[in-house]
Amino acid sequence: MIAPGGTLGILGGGQLGRMLALAAAPLGYRCHVFSPEPGGPAAQVAAAETVAPYDDEAALDAFGRAVDVITVEFENVPAAALERLGQRLPVRPGPRSLRVAQNRIVEKDFVRALGLETTPYAAVEDEAGAAAADAEIGRPALLKTQTLGYDGKGQVLLDGDDDLIGAWQGTLGGRPAILEAFAPIEREVSVVAARTPDGTVASFDAVENRHVGGILDVTLAPAAIPPALAAAAREGAAQVARALDHVGVLCVELFVTRDGRLLVNEIAPRVHNSGHWTIEGCETSQFAQHVRAVCGLPLGSTARRASAVMKNLIGADVERWPALAADPAAHLHLYGKAETRAGRKMGHVTWLGPLDAPPPPVPDWPPAPR
Ligand code: AMP
């Protein structure tokens, strides 16, 4: 157990680290952020910052001496950095969670071995494998990189007689890829769950996620799906957390198919954008829950206090902040990013509704400023 007063080391300096640090403070913890870039969203609200690349061994060692437990705010932290830190102090979640989530093939093999369903998939690593995968999966299909893809980046939709090998060599640069059957999606849902070092698991209600251009746009809590399906999604996330021996929060993203099945799409071994609504919508936020889990405290209640809708502020959306700040019902979160770029997550806003009612609609979205 890391008692309050201790220091949480966070690898990664973005908005997830920022919201973790903000949630650690009421519990009496300090946060020390390690990031290759100075002055980012997390460092702005943290007690200390180390600016160094993830392969700087001297910087990692000094960081390890300055903190009591290490966590991550993104899954692509190099494994070598975690292994080095793990020799000195607890790294939560452990390397297994990250290794599984870093590669789409490893991830889907892992999920299937648990008896959970995924869309059919096959690896594409050479021309012969590409032809075999094409014959097995058919069309339409999505070709994705096995590693380092996020927000729909590194993906190609293949339909009709589109050239698979051309797309693989051209758009994906011949990198190891996965070919996935295009799933008949009715809606997309996710479950955020937490697990403590002694194996206690708690999950939040399943939520519905709507994407625009591959990026999460809106999360609706709770998801309007049959209770049995919601319960199965929560149990699936708990199963994943247990099987990974995960410590901390993770998120499992799933598709609900038109014929009512659940397909696991992705595991994020960390706090997740689709859990931001919990800050105002639940007794314990996903961020406070993660701090509790990695410090070995008892988990908080995941009970919902309200229904909620969360809207991401992507790129120029953030320029609407004056209207959002003037809306007394809007819970506005701005991430302190210096530069607004297209597709960049600049903030989010949550509106609450009555507990037993469906999530409120996003209020009339003010016209974009000229
Ligand atoms: P991902 O990067 O895997 O999270 O994919 C980004 C988005 O693309 C998902 O949220 C879905 O909307 C869509 N998508 C991904 N994989 C599939 C699939 N196999 N079939 C249909 N849509 C998909």
mmCIF file of C-alpha atoms and ligand atoms in Angstrom:
data_model
loop_
_atom_site.group_PDB
_atom_site.id
_atom_site.type_symbol
_atom_site.label_atom_id
_atom_site.label_comp_id
_atom_site.label_asym_id
_atom_site.label_seq_id
_atom_site.Cartn_x
_atom_site.Cartn_y
_atom_site.Cartn_z
ATOM 1 C CA MET A 1 0.000 0.000 0.000
ATOM 2 C CA ILE A 2 1.175 3.504 -0.749
ATOM 3 C CA ALA A 3 -0.275 5.668 2.005
ATOM 4 C CA PRO A 4 -1.554 9.190 1.359
ATOM 5 C CA GLY A 5 1.401 11.569 1.363
ATOM 6 C CA GLY A 6 3.214 9.317 -1.096
ATOM 7 C CA THR A 7 4.112 10.222 -4.662
ATOM 8 C CA LEU A 8 2.585 8.738 -7.769
ATOM 9 C CA GLY A 9 4.868 8.690 -10.818
ATOM 10 C CA ILE A 10 2.970 9.113 -14.092
ATOM 11 C CA LEU A 11 4.569 8.180 -17.416
ATOM 12 C CA GLY A 12 3.017 10.442 -20.042
ATOM 13 C CA GLY A 13 2.116 14.097 -19.887
ATOM 14 C CA GLY A 14 -1.285 14.482 -21.558
ATOM 15 C CA GLN A 15 -4.825 15.183 -20.385
ATOM 16 C CA LEU A 16 -5.270 11.753 -18.810
ATOM 17 C CA GLY A 17 -2.264 12.415 -16.580
ATOM 18 C CA ARG A 18 -3.688 15.847 -15.798
ATOM 19 C CA MET A 19 -7.000 14.417 -14.630
ATOM 20 C CA LEU A 20 -5.179 11.679 -12.666
ATOM 21 C CA ALA A 21 -3.104 14.293 -10.850
ATOM 22 C CA LEU A 22 -6.216 16.355 -10.109
ATOM 23 C CA ALA A 23 -7.899 13.257 -8.629
ATOM 24 C CA ALA A 24 -4.824 12.264 -6.601
ATOM 25 C CA ALA A 25 -4.717 15.585 -4.749
ATOM 26 C CA PRO A 26 -7.880 15.168 -2.613
ATOM 27 C CA LEU A 27 -6.526 11.809 -1.417
ATOM 28 C CA GLY A 28 -3.311 13.499 -0.271
ATOM 29 C CA TYR A 29 -0.982 12.148 -2.968
ATOM 30 C CA ARG A 30 1.542 14.100 -4.996
ATOM 31 C CA CYS A 31 2.167 13.389 -8.668
ATOM 32 C CA HIS A 32 5.449 13.482 -10.568
ATOM 33 C CA VAL A 33 5.085 13.462 -14.350
ATOM 34 C CA PHE A 34 7.663 11.967 -16.729
ATOM 35 C CA SER A 35 7.234 13.204 -20.287
ATOM 36 C CA PRO A 36 9.467 13.933 -23.267
ATOM 37 C CA GLU A 37 7.697 17.284 -23.680
ATOM 38 C CA PRO A 38 7.851 20.094 -21.107
ATOM 39 C CA GLY A 39 4.873 21.936 -19.622
ATOM 40 C CA GLY A 40 2.150 19.673 -20.978
ATOM 41 C CA PRO A 41 -1.376 19.231 -19.584
ATOM 42 C CA ALA A 42 -0.286 16.917 -16.726
ATOM 43 C CA ALA A 43 2.843 18.791 -15.670
ATOM 44 C CA GLN A 44 0.801 21.990 -15.292
ATOM 45 C CA VAL A 45 -1.015 20.489 -12.285
ATOM 46 C CA ALA A 46 1.665 18.123 -10.933
ATOM 47 C CA ALA A 47 4.081 18.601 -8.024
ATOM 48 C CA ALA A 48 7.108 17.706 -10.150
ATOM 49 C CA GLU A 49 8.081 17.077 -13.752
ATOM 50 C CA THR A 50 10.899 15.177 -15.448
ATOM 51 C CA VAL A 51 11.427 16.060 -19.104
ATOM 52 C CA ALA A 52 13.328 13.286 -20.869
ATOM 53 C CA PRO A 53 12.872 10.665 -23.564
ATOM 54 C CA TYR A 54 11.562 7.259 -22.400
ATOM 55 C CA ASP A 55 14.923 5.635 -23.153
ATOM 56 C CA ASP A 56 16.951 7.987 -20.934
ATOM 57 C CA GLU A 57 18.090 5.482 -18.294
ATOM 58 C CA ALA A 58 19.610 8.034 -15.923
ATOM 59 C CA ALA A 59 16.399 10.090 -15.988
ATOM 60 C CA LEU A 60 14.282 6.957 -15.437
ATOM 61 C CA ASP A 61 16.457 5.929 -12.469
ATOM 62 C CA ALA A 62 16.195 9.365 -10.858
ATOM 63 C CA PHE A 63 12.437 9.351 -11.456
ATOM 64 C CA GLY A 64 12.181 5.906 -9.839
ATOM 65 C CA ARG A 65 14.017 7.178 -6.752
ATOM 66 C CA ALA A 66 11.665 10.177 -6.450
ATOM 67 C CA VAL A 67 8.315 8.348 -6.504
ATOM 68 C CA ASP A 68 6.599 5.466 -4.645
ATOM 69 C CA VAL A 69 4.613 3.797 -7.442
ATOM 70 C CA ILE A 70 4.601 4.166 -11.216
ATOM 71 C CA THR A 71 1.604 4.295 -13.514
ATOM 72 C CA VAL A 72 1.021 5.176 -17.159
ATOM 73 C CA GLU A 73 -1.396 7.472 -18.902
ATOM 74 C CA PHE A 74 -0.884 5.954 -22.365
ATOM 75 C CA GLU A 75 -0.213 2.405 -23.437
ATOM 76 C CA ASN A 76 2.682 2.887 -25.803
ATOM 77 C CA VAL A 77 5.326 3.565 -23.180
ATOM 78 C CA PRO A 78 8.308 1.425 -24.272
ATOM 79 C CA ALA A 79 8.416 -1.897 -22.417
ATOM 80 C CA ALA A 80 12.102 -1.403 -21.593
ATOM 81 C CA ALA A 81 11.323 1.729 -19.542
ATOM 82 C CA LEU A 82 8.714 -0.153 -17.505
ATOM 83 C CA GLU A 83 11.014 -3.119 -16.942
ATOM 84 C CA ARG A 84 13.801 -0.862 -15.702
ATOM 85 C CA LEU A 85 11.496 0.985 -13.303
ATOM 86 C CA GLY A 86 9.875 -2.292 -12.231
ATOM 87 C CA GLN A 87 13.178 -3.534 -10.808
ATOM 88 C CA ARG A 88 13.044 -0.751 -8.250
ATOM 89 C CA LEU A 89 9.372 -0.165 -7.380
ATOM 90 C CA PRO A 90 5.808 -1.246 -8.234
ATOM 91 C CA VAL A 91 4.709 -0.488 -11.796
ATOM 92 C CA ARG A 92 0.904 -0.602 -12.025
ATOM 93 C CA PRO A 93 -0.474 -1.801 -14.339
ATOM 94 C CA GLY A 94 2.320 -4.310 -14.996
ATOM 95 C CA PRO A 95 4.074 -4.970 -18.304
ATOM 96 C CA ARG A 96 1.630 -7.783 -19.252
ATOM 97 C CA SER A 97 -1.323 -5.374 -19.547
ATOM 98 C CA LEU A 98 0.694 -3.093 -21.787
ATOM 99 C CA ARG A 99 2.157 -5.864 -23.907
ATOM 100 C CA VAL A 100 -1.299 -7.298 -24.638
ATOM 101 C CA ALA A 101 -2.851 -3.910 -25.410
ATOM 102 C CA GLN A 102 0.051 -2.735 -27.606
ATOM 103 C CA ASN A 103 -0.549 -5.264 -30.365
ATOM 104 C CA ARG A 104 -3.944 -5.899 -31.968
ATOM 105 C CA ILE A 105 -3.204 -9.553 -32.773
ATOM 106 C CA VAL A 106 -1.918 -10.370 -29.274
ATOM 107 C CA GLU A 107 -4.935 -8.494 -27.877
ATOM 108 C CA LYS A 108 -7.536 -10.360 -29.938
ATOM 109 C CA ASP A 109 -5.862 -13.759 -29.325
ATOM 110 C CA PHE A 110 -5.948 -12.978 -25.598
ATOM 111 C CA VAL A 111 -9.618 -11.958 -25.666
ATOM 112 C CA ARG A 112 -10.620 -15.083 -27.607
ATOM 113 C CA ALA A 113 -8.737 -17.325 -25.196
ATOM 114 C CA LEU A 114 -11.022 -15.939 -22.464
ATOM 115 C CA GLY A 115 -14.059 -17.092 -24.440
ATOM 116 C CA LEU A 116 -15.041 -13.553 -25.446
ATOM 117 C CA GLU A 117 -16.006 -12.873 -29.054
ATOM 118 C CA THR A 118 -14.209 -10.626 -31.557
ATOM 119 C CA THR A 119 -14.757 -9.911 -35.233
ATOM 120 C CA PRO A 120 -12.909 -12.477 -37.437
ATOM 121 C CA TYR A 121 -9.288 -11.399 -38.044
ATOM 122 C CA ALA A 122 -6.032 -12.557 -39.564
ATOM 123 C CA ALA A 123 -2.441 -11.314 -39.495
ATOM 124 C CA VAL A 124 -0.878 -9.650 -42.559
ATOM 125 C CA GLU A 125 2.913 -9.774 -42.301
ATOM 126 C CA ASP A 126 4.037 -10.784 -45.809
ATOM 127 C CA GLU A 127 2.513 -11.122 -49.298
ATOM 128 C CA ALA A 128 1.590 -14.789 -48.890
ATOM 129 C CA GLY A 129 -0.051 -14.033 -45.537
ATOM 130 C CA ALA A 130 -1.913 -11.118 -47.086
ATOM 131 C CA ALA A 131 -3.435 -13.347 -49.765
ATOM 132 C CA ALA A 132 -4.412 -15.979 -47.207
ATOM 133 C CA ALA A 133 -5.938 -13.364 -44.885
ATOM 134 C CA ASP A 134 -7.869 -11.869 -47.800
ATOM 135 C CA ALA A 135 -9.348 -15.247 -48.723
ATOM 136 C CA GLU A 136 -10.247 -15.987 -45.096
ATOM 137 C CA ILE A 137 -11.742 -12.635 -44.048
ATOM 138 C CA GLY A 138 -13.404 -11.462 -47.283
ATOM 139 C CA ARG A 139 -14.897 -8.002 -47.850
ATOM 140 C CA PRO A 140 -15.654 -5.477 -46.515
ATOM 141 C CA ALA A 141 -12.673 -5.540 -44.203
ATOM 142 C CA LEU A 142 -10.490 -3.139 -42.260
ATOM 143 C CA LEU A 143 -6.724 -3.283 -42.546
ATOM 144 C CA LYS A 144 -5.016 -1.834 -39.470
ATOM 145 C CA THR A 145 -1.453 -1.650 -38.191
ATOM 146 C CA GLN A 146 -0.839 -4.172 -35.407
ATOM 147 C CA THR A 147 0.789 -1.531 -33.198
ATOM 148 C CA LEU A 148 0.673 2.197 -32.514
ATOM 149 C CA GLY A 149 -2.751 2.862 -34.047
ATOM 150 C CA TYR A 150 -5.234 5.126 -32.271
ATOM 151 C CA ASP A 151 -8.257 7.277 -33.077
ATOM 152 C CA GLY A 152 -8.698 5.444 -36.389
ATOM 153 C CA LYS A 153 -5.147 6.275 -37.549
ATOM 154 C CA GLY A 154 -3.280 3.629 -39.566
ATOM 155 C CA GLN A 155 -6.478 2.043 -40.929
ATOM 156 C CA VAL A 156 -7.763 1.339 -44.453
ATOM 157 C CA LEU A 157 -11.264 0.184 -45.406
ATOM 158 C CA LEU A 158 -11.204 -2.407 -48.163
ATOM 159 C CA ASP A 159 -14.352 -3.077 -50.155
ATOM 160 C CA GLY A 160 -15.221 -4.769 -53.451
ATOM 161 C CA ASP A 161 -12.008 -5.663 -55.242
ATOM 162 C CA ASP A 162 -9.807 -3.033 -53.562
ATOM 163 C CA ASP A 163 -6.146 -4.019 -53.691
ATOM 164 C CA LEU A 164 -5.172 -5.384 -50.256
ATOM 165 C CA ILE A 165 -1.470 -5.789 -50.971
ATOM 166 C CA GLY A 166 -1.305 -2.299 -52.512
ATOM 167 C CA ALA A 167 -2.985 -0.760 -49.432
ATOM 168 C CA TRP A 168 -0.764 -2.729 -47.068
ATOM 169 C CA GLN A 169 2.462 -1.752 -48.840
ATOM 170 C CA GLY A 170 1.335 1.783 -49.666
ATOM 171 C CA THR A 171 -0.785 3.270 -46.853
ATOM 172 C CA LEU A 172 0.579 1.049 -44.059
ATOM 173 C CA GLY A 173 4.137 0.984 -45.415
ATOM 174 C CA GLY A 174 4.275 -2.829 -45.267
ATOM 175 C CA ARG A 175 4.250 -2.779 -41.449
ATOM 176 C CA PRO A 176 2.823 -5.820 -39.610
ATOM 177 C CA ALA A 177 -0.949 -5.506 -39.968
ATOM 178 C CA ILE A 178 -4.237 -7.134 -39.044
ATOM 179 C CA LEU A 179 -7.130 -7.669 -41.423
ATOM 180 C CA GLU A 180 -10.479 -7.512 -39.610
ATOM 181 C CA ALA A 181 -13.905 -8.414 -40.967
ATOM 182 C CA PHE A 182 -16.038 -5.251 -41.030
ATOM 183 C CA ALA A 183 -18.425 -5.802 -38.120
ATOM 184 C CA PRO A 184 -22.198 -5.236 -38.501
ATOM 185 C CA ILE A 185 -22.219 -2.615 -35.733
ATOM 186 C CA GLU A 186 -25.485 -1.453 -34.191
ATOM 187 C CA ARG A 187 -23.708 0.679 -31.591
ATOM 188 C CA GLU A 188 -20.372 0.960 -29.821
ATOM 189 C CA VAL A 189 -20.100 0.601 -26.059
ATOM 190 C CA SER A 190 -17.344 0.493 -23.455
ATOM 191 C CA VAL A 191 -16.821 -0.488 -19.849
ATOM 192 C CA VAL A 192 -14.274 1.018 -17.477
ATOM 193 C CA ALA A 193 -13.228 -1.372 -14.711
ATOM 194 C CA ALA A 194 -10.661 -1.233 -11.924
ATOM 195 C CA ARG A 195 -8.711 -3.963 -10.134
ATOM 196 C CA THR A 196 -6.684 -3.680 -6.927
ATOM 197 C CA PRO A 197 -3.426 -5.537 -6.127
ATOM 198 C CA ASP A 198 -5.433 -7.995 -3.966
ATOM 199 C CA GLY A 199 -7.787 -8.788 -6.859
ATOM 200 C CA THR A 200 -10.927 -6.801 -6.059
ATOM 201 C CA VAL A 201 -12.674 -5.658 -9.258
ATOM 202 C CA ALA A 202 -15.316 -2.959 -9.726
ATOM 203 C CA SER A 203 -16.762 -1.674 -12.989
ATOM 204 C CA PHE A 204 -18.755 1.376 -14.009
ATOM 205 C CA ASP A 205 -21.969 1.181 -16.014
ATOM 206 C CA ALA A 206 -21.576 0.400 -19.710
ATOM 207 C CA VAL A 207 -21.736 3.520 -21.872
ATOM 208 C CA GLU A 208 -22.377 4.196 -25.552
ATOM 209 C CA ASN A 209 -19.706 5.904 -27.662
ATOM 210 C CA ARG A 210 -20.280 7.771 -30.928
ATOM 211 C CA HIS A 211 -17.285 8.539 -33.118
ATOM 212 C CA VAL A 212 -16.777 11.121 -35.850
ATOM 213 C CA GLY A 213 -13.881 10.612 -38.234
ATOM 214 C CA GLY A 214 -12.492 7.795 -36.051
ATOM 215 C CA ILE A 215 -12.330 10.050 -32.953
ATOM 216 C CA LEU A 216 -14.667 9.768 -29.962
ATOM 217 C CA ASP A 217 -17.259 12.550 -30.227
ATOM 218 C CA VAL A 218 -19.876 11.785 -27.587
ATOM 219 C CA THR A 219 -20.297 9.308 -24.713
ATOM 220 C CA LEU A 220 -23.800 8.553 -23.416
ATOM 221 C CA ALA A 221 -24.160 7.112 -19.909
ATOM 222 C CA PRO A 222 -25.716 4.669 -19.417
ATOM 223 C CA ALA A 223 -25.769 2.812 -22.753
ATOM 224 C CA ALA A 224 -29.310 2.123 -23.976
ATOM 225 C CA ILE A 225 -28.785 -1.631 -24.295
ATOM 226 C CA PRO A 226 -30.645 -4.552 -22.686
ATOM 227 C CA PRO A 227 -29.610 -5.112 -19.037
ATOM 228 C CA ALA A 228 -28.309 -8.623 -19.831
ATOM 229 C CA LEU A 229 -26.000 -7.235 -22.527
ATOM 230 C CA ALA A 230 -24.779 -4.447 -20.230
ATOM 231 C CA ALA A 231 -24.080 -7.023 -17.509
ATOM 232 C CA ALA A 232 -22.205 -9.232 -19.985
ATOM 233 C CA ALA A 233 -20.083 -6.264 -21.096
ATOM 234 C CA ARG A 234 -19.222 -5.474 -17.463
ATOM 235 C CA GLU A 235 -18.390 -9.103 -16.723
ATOM 236 C CA GLY A 236 -16.217 -9.230 -19.861
ATOM 237 C CA ALA A 237 -14.232 -6.209 -18.687
ATOM 238 C CA ALA A 238 -13.817 -7.752 -15.221
ATOM 239 C CA GLN A 239 -12.633 -11.005 -16.826
ATOM 240 C CA VAL A 240 -10.052 -9.096 -18.879
ATOM 241 C CA ALA A 241 -8.805 -7.256 -15.767
ATOM 242 C CA ARG A 242 -8.438 -10.522 -13.827
ATOM 243 C CA ALA A 243 -6.765 -12.428 -16.655
ATOM 244 C CA LEU A 244 -4.221 -9.643 -17.152
ATOM 245 C CA ASP A 245 -3.552 -9.507 -13.416
ATOM 246 C CA HIS A 246 -4.178 -5.834 -14.076
ATOM 247 C CA VAL A 247 -3.788 -3.233 -11.350
ATOM 248 C CA GLY A 248 -5.527 0.083 -11.947
ATOM 249 C CA VAL A 249 -8.263 1.118 -14.347
ATOM 250 C CA LEU A 250 -8.724 -0.316 -17.824
ATOM 251 C CA CYS A 251 -11.321 0.150 -20.528
ATOM 252 C CA VAL A 252 -12.760 -2.492 -22.827
ATOM 253 C CA GLU A 253 -14.356 -1.190 -26.028
ATOM 254 C CA LEU A 254 -16.986 -3.397 -27.625
ATOM 255 C CA PHE A 255 -19.306 -3.475 -30.605
ATOM 256 C CA VAL A 256 -22.954 -4.438 -30.206
ATOM 257 C CA THR A 257 -23.850 -6.158 -33.483
ATOM 258 C CA ARG A 258 -27.186 -5.815 -35.252
ATOM 259 C CA ASP A 259 -27.996 -9.371 -34.145
ATOM 260 C CA GLY A 260 -27.327 -8.503 -30.502
ATOM 261 C CA ARG A 261 -23.849 -9.977 -29.942
ATOM 262 C CA LEU A 262 -20.959 -8.341 -28.129
ATOM 263 C CA LEU A 263 -17.603 -8.208 -29.921
ATOM 264 C CA VAL A 264 -14.534 -6.947 -28.069
ATOM 265 C CA ASN A 265 -12.726 -4.367 -30.203
ATOM 266 C CA GLU A 266 -9.973 -3.003 -27.992
ATOM 267 C CA ILE A 267 -8.467 -2.955 -24.517
ATOM 268 C CA ALA A 268 -7.039 0.307 -23.190
ATOM 269 C CA PRO A 269 -4.929 -0.515 -20.097
ATOM 270 C CA ARG A 270 -5.527 2.898 -18.547
ATOM 271 C CA VAL A 271 -8.116 5.562 -17.789
ATOM 272 C CA HIS A 272 -10.115 6.278 -20.933
ATOM 273 C CA ASN A 273 -11.882 9.100 -22.739
ATOM 274 C CA SER A 274 -15.194 7.203 -22.509
ATOM 275 C CA GLY A 275 -14.891 7.358 -18.692
ATOM 276 C CA HIS A 276 -14.630 11.140 -18.366
ATOM 277 C CA TRP A 277 -18.357 11.402 -17.547
ATOM 278 C CA THR A 278 -17.636 9.616 -14.234
ATOM 279 C CA ILE A 279 -15.992 12.794 -12.866
ATOM 280 C CA GLU A 280 -19.417 14.330 -12.295
ATOM 281 C CA GLY A 281 -21.658 11.323 -13.018
ATOM 282 C CA CYS A 282 -20.474 8.777 -10.433
ATOM 283 C CA GLU A 283 -19.711 8.535 -6.713
ATOM 284 C CA THR A 284 -16.046 7.920 -7.625
ATOM 285 C CA SER A 285 -14.426 9.097 -10.869
ATOM 286 C CA GLN A 286 -12.367 6.731 -13.016
ATOM 287 C CA PHE A 287 -9.337 8.863 -12.107
ATOM 288 C CA ALA A 288 -9.883 8.625 -8.331
ATOM 289 C CA GLN A 289 -10.521 4.904 -8.815
ATOM 290 C CA HIS A 290 -7.223 4.473 -10.643
ATOM 291 C CA VAL A 291 -5.324 6.330 -7.911
ATOM 292 C CA ARG A 292 -7.017 4.132 -5.283
ATOM 293 C CA ALA A 293 -6.219 0.942 -7.184
ATOM 294 C CA VAL A 294 -2.548 1.670 -7.891
ATOM 295 C CA CYS A 295 -1.972 2.872 -4.324
ATOM 296 C CA GLY A 296 -3.665 -0.226 -2.881
ATOM 297 C CA LEU A 297 -6.550 1.640 -1.210
ATOM 298 C CA PRO A 298 -10.059 0.172 -1.198
ATOM 299 C CA LEU A 299 -11.960 0.932 -4.405
ATOM 300 C CA GLY A 300 -14.639 3.630 -4.305
ATOM 301 C CA SER A 301 -18.285 3.198 -5.210
ATOM 302 C CA THR A 302 -18.925 3.083 -8.959
ATOM 303 C CA ALA A 303 -22.615 3.956 -8.487
ATOM 304 C CA ARG A 304 -24.003 6.464 -10.927
ATOM 305 C CA ARG A 305 -25.317 9.727 -9.483
ATOM 306 C CA ALA A 306 -26.948 10.827 -12.724
ATOM 307 C CA SER A 307 -27.286 10.082 -16.394
ATOM 308 C CA ALA A 308 -24.709 11.942 -18.445
ATOM 309 C CA VAL A 309 -23.548 12.986 -21.872
ATOM 310 C CA MET A 310 -19.891 13.847 -22.478
ATOM 311 C CA LYS A 311 -18.821 15.741 -25.593
ATOM 312 C CA ASN A 312 -15.210 16.016 -26.642
ATOM 313 C CA LEU A 313 -13.870 19.407 -27.707
ATOM 314 C CA ILE A 314 -11.786 18.492 -30.744
ATOM 315 C CA GLY A 315 -9.594 21.062 -32.486
ATOM 316 C CA ALA A 316 -11.453 24.349 -33.047
ATOM 317 C CA ASP A 317 -14.425 23.145 -30.920
ATOM 318 C CA VAL A 318 -12.480 24.558 -27.994
ATOM 319 C CA GLU A 319 -13.131 28.076 -29.276
ATOM 320 C CA ARG A 320 -16.692 27.598 -28.040
ATOM 321 C CA TRP A 321 -15.497 27.790 -24.458
ATOM 322 C CA PRO A 322 -17.123 31.176 -23.721
ATOM 323 C CA ALA A 323 -20.620 29.809 -24.466
ATOM 324 C CA LEU A 324 -19.880 26.619 -22.552
ATOM 325 C CA ALA A 325 -18.523 28.575 -19.592
ATOM 326 C CA ALA A 326 -21.757 30.578 -19.603
ATOM 327 C CA ASP A 327 -23.936 27.426 -19.552
ATOM 328 C CA PRO A 328 -24.644 26.751 -15.855
ATOM 329 C CA ALA A 329 -25.348 23.063 -16.595
ATOM 330 C CA ALA A 330 -22.117 22.439 -18.483
ATOM 331 C CA HIS A 331 -19.164 20.855 -16.640
ATOM 332 C CA LEU A 332 -16.309 22.248 -18.714
ATOM 333 C CA HIS A 333 -12.829 20.710 -18.736
ATOM 334 C CA LEU A 334 -10.048 22.398 -20.707
ATOM 335 C CA TYR A 335 -6.711 20.614 -20.954
ATOM 336 C CA GLY A 336 -4.355 23.591 -21.121
ATOM 337 C CA LYS A 337 -2.841 22.656 -24.493
ATOM 338 C CA ALA A 338 -0.919 25.576 -25.917
ATOM 339 C CA GLU A 339 -1.712 24.891 -29.548
ATOM 340 C CA THR A 340 -5.062 24.023 -31.140
ATOM 341 C CA ARG A 341 -4.683 21.489 -33.946
ATOM 342 C CA ALA A 342 -7.293 19.726 -36.081
ATOM 343 C CA GLY A 343 -8.190 16.373 -34.520
ATOM 344 C CA ARG A 344 -6.499 17.242 -31.208
ATOM 345 C CA LYS A 345 -8.427 16.635 -27.966
ATOM 346 C CA MET A 346 -8.511 20.100 -26.374
ATOM 347 C CA GLY A 347 -11.099 19.521 -23.652
ATOM 348 C CA HIS A 348 -14.468 17.973 -22.941
ATOM 349 C CA VAL A 349 -17.794 18.970 -21.473
ATOM 350 C CA THR A 350 -20.315 16.905 -19.517
ATOM 351 C CA TRP A 351 -24.007 17.545 -18.934
ATOM 352 C CA LEU A 352 -25.954 15.544 -16.340
ATOM 353 C CA GLY A 353 -29.573 14.375 -16.368
ATOM 354 C CA PRO A 354 -31.842 12.629 -13.866
ATOM 355 C CA LEU A 355 -30.448 9.304 -12.599
ATOM 356 C CA ASP A 356 -33.258 7.153 -13.946
ATOM 357 C CA ALA A 357 -33.733 9.034 -17.230
ATOM 358 C CA PRO A 358 -31.845 8.459 -20.481
ATOM 359 C CA PRO A 359 -28.758 10.665 -20.958
ATOM 360 C CA PRO A 360 -29.638 14.275 -21.772
ATOM 361 C CA PRO A 361 -29.100 15.447 -25.356
ATOM 362 C CA VAL A 362 -26.070 17.605 -26.121
ATOM 363 C CA PRO A 363 -27.563 21.103 -25.902
ATOM 364 C CA ASP A 364 -27.723 23.071 -29.151
ATOM 365 C CA TRP A 365 -24.118 23.184 -30.193
ATOM 366 C CA PRO A 366 -23.380 26.873 -30.738
ATOM 367 C CA PRO A 367 -22.282 27.746 -34.271
ATOM 368 C CA ALA A 368 -18.525 27.704 -34.707
ATOM 369 C CA PRO A 369 -16.999 31.129 -34.138
ATOM 370 C CA ARG A 370 -15.932 32.871 -37.329
HETATM 371 P P1 AMP B 1 -10.095 1.292 -33.445
HETATM 372 O O1 AMP B 1 -8.891 2.092 -33.783
HETATM 373 O O2 AMP B 1 -9.910 -0.178 -33.569
HETATM 374 O O3 AMP B 1 -10.701 1.686 -32.115
HETATM 375 O O4 AMP B 1 -11.206 1.689 -34.536
HETATM 376 C C1 AMP B 1 -11.736 3.000 -34.601
HETATM 377 C C2 AMP B 1 -13.207 2.916 -35.020
HETATM 378 O O5 AMP B 1 -13.319 2.285 -36.309
HETATM 379 C C3 AMP B 1 -14.072 2.074 -34.095
HETATM 380 O O6 AMP B 1 -14.514 2.821 -32.996
HETATM 381 C C4 AMP B 1 -15.189 1.677 -35.041
HETATM 382 O O7 AMP B 1 -16.098 2.738 -35.216
HETATM 383 C C5 AMP B 1 -14.473 1.452 -36.349
HETATM 384 N N1 AMP B 1 -14.065 0.047 -36.482
HETATM 385 C C6 AMP B 1 -12.916 -0.484 -36.028
HETATM 386 N N2 AMP B 1 -12.831 -1.795 -36.296
HETATM 387 C C7 AMP B 1 -13.964 -2.123 -36.951
HETATM 388 C C8 AMP B 1 -14.475 -3.342 -37.519
HETATM 389 N N3 AMP B 1 -13.791 -4.486 -37.463
HETATM 390 N N4 AMP B 1 -15.677 -3.290 -38.123
HETATM 391 C C9 AMP B 1 -16.378 -2.131 -38.195
HETATM 392 N N5 AMP B 1 -15.937 -0.954 -37.709
HETATM 393 C C10 AMP B 1 -14.759 -0.937 -37.081
#
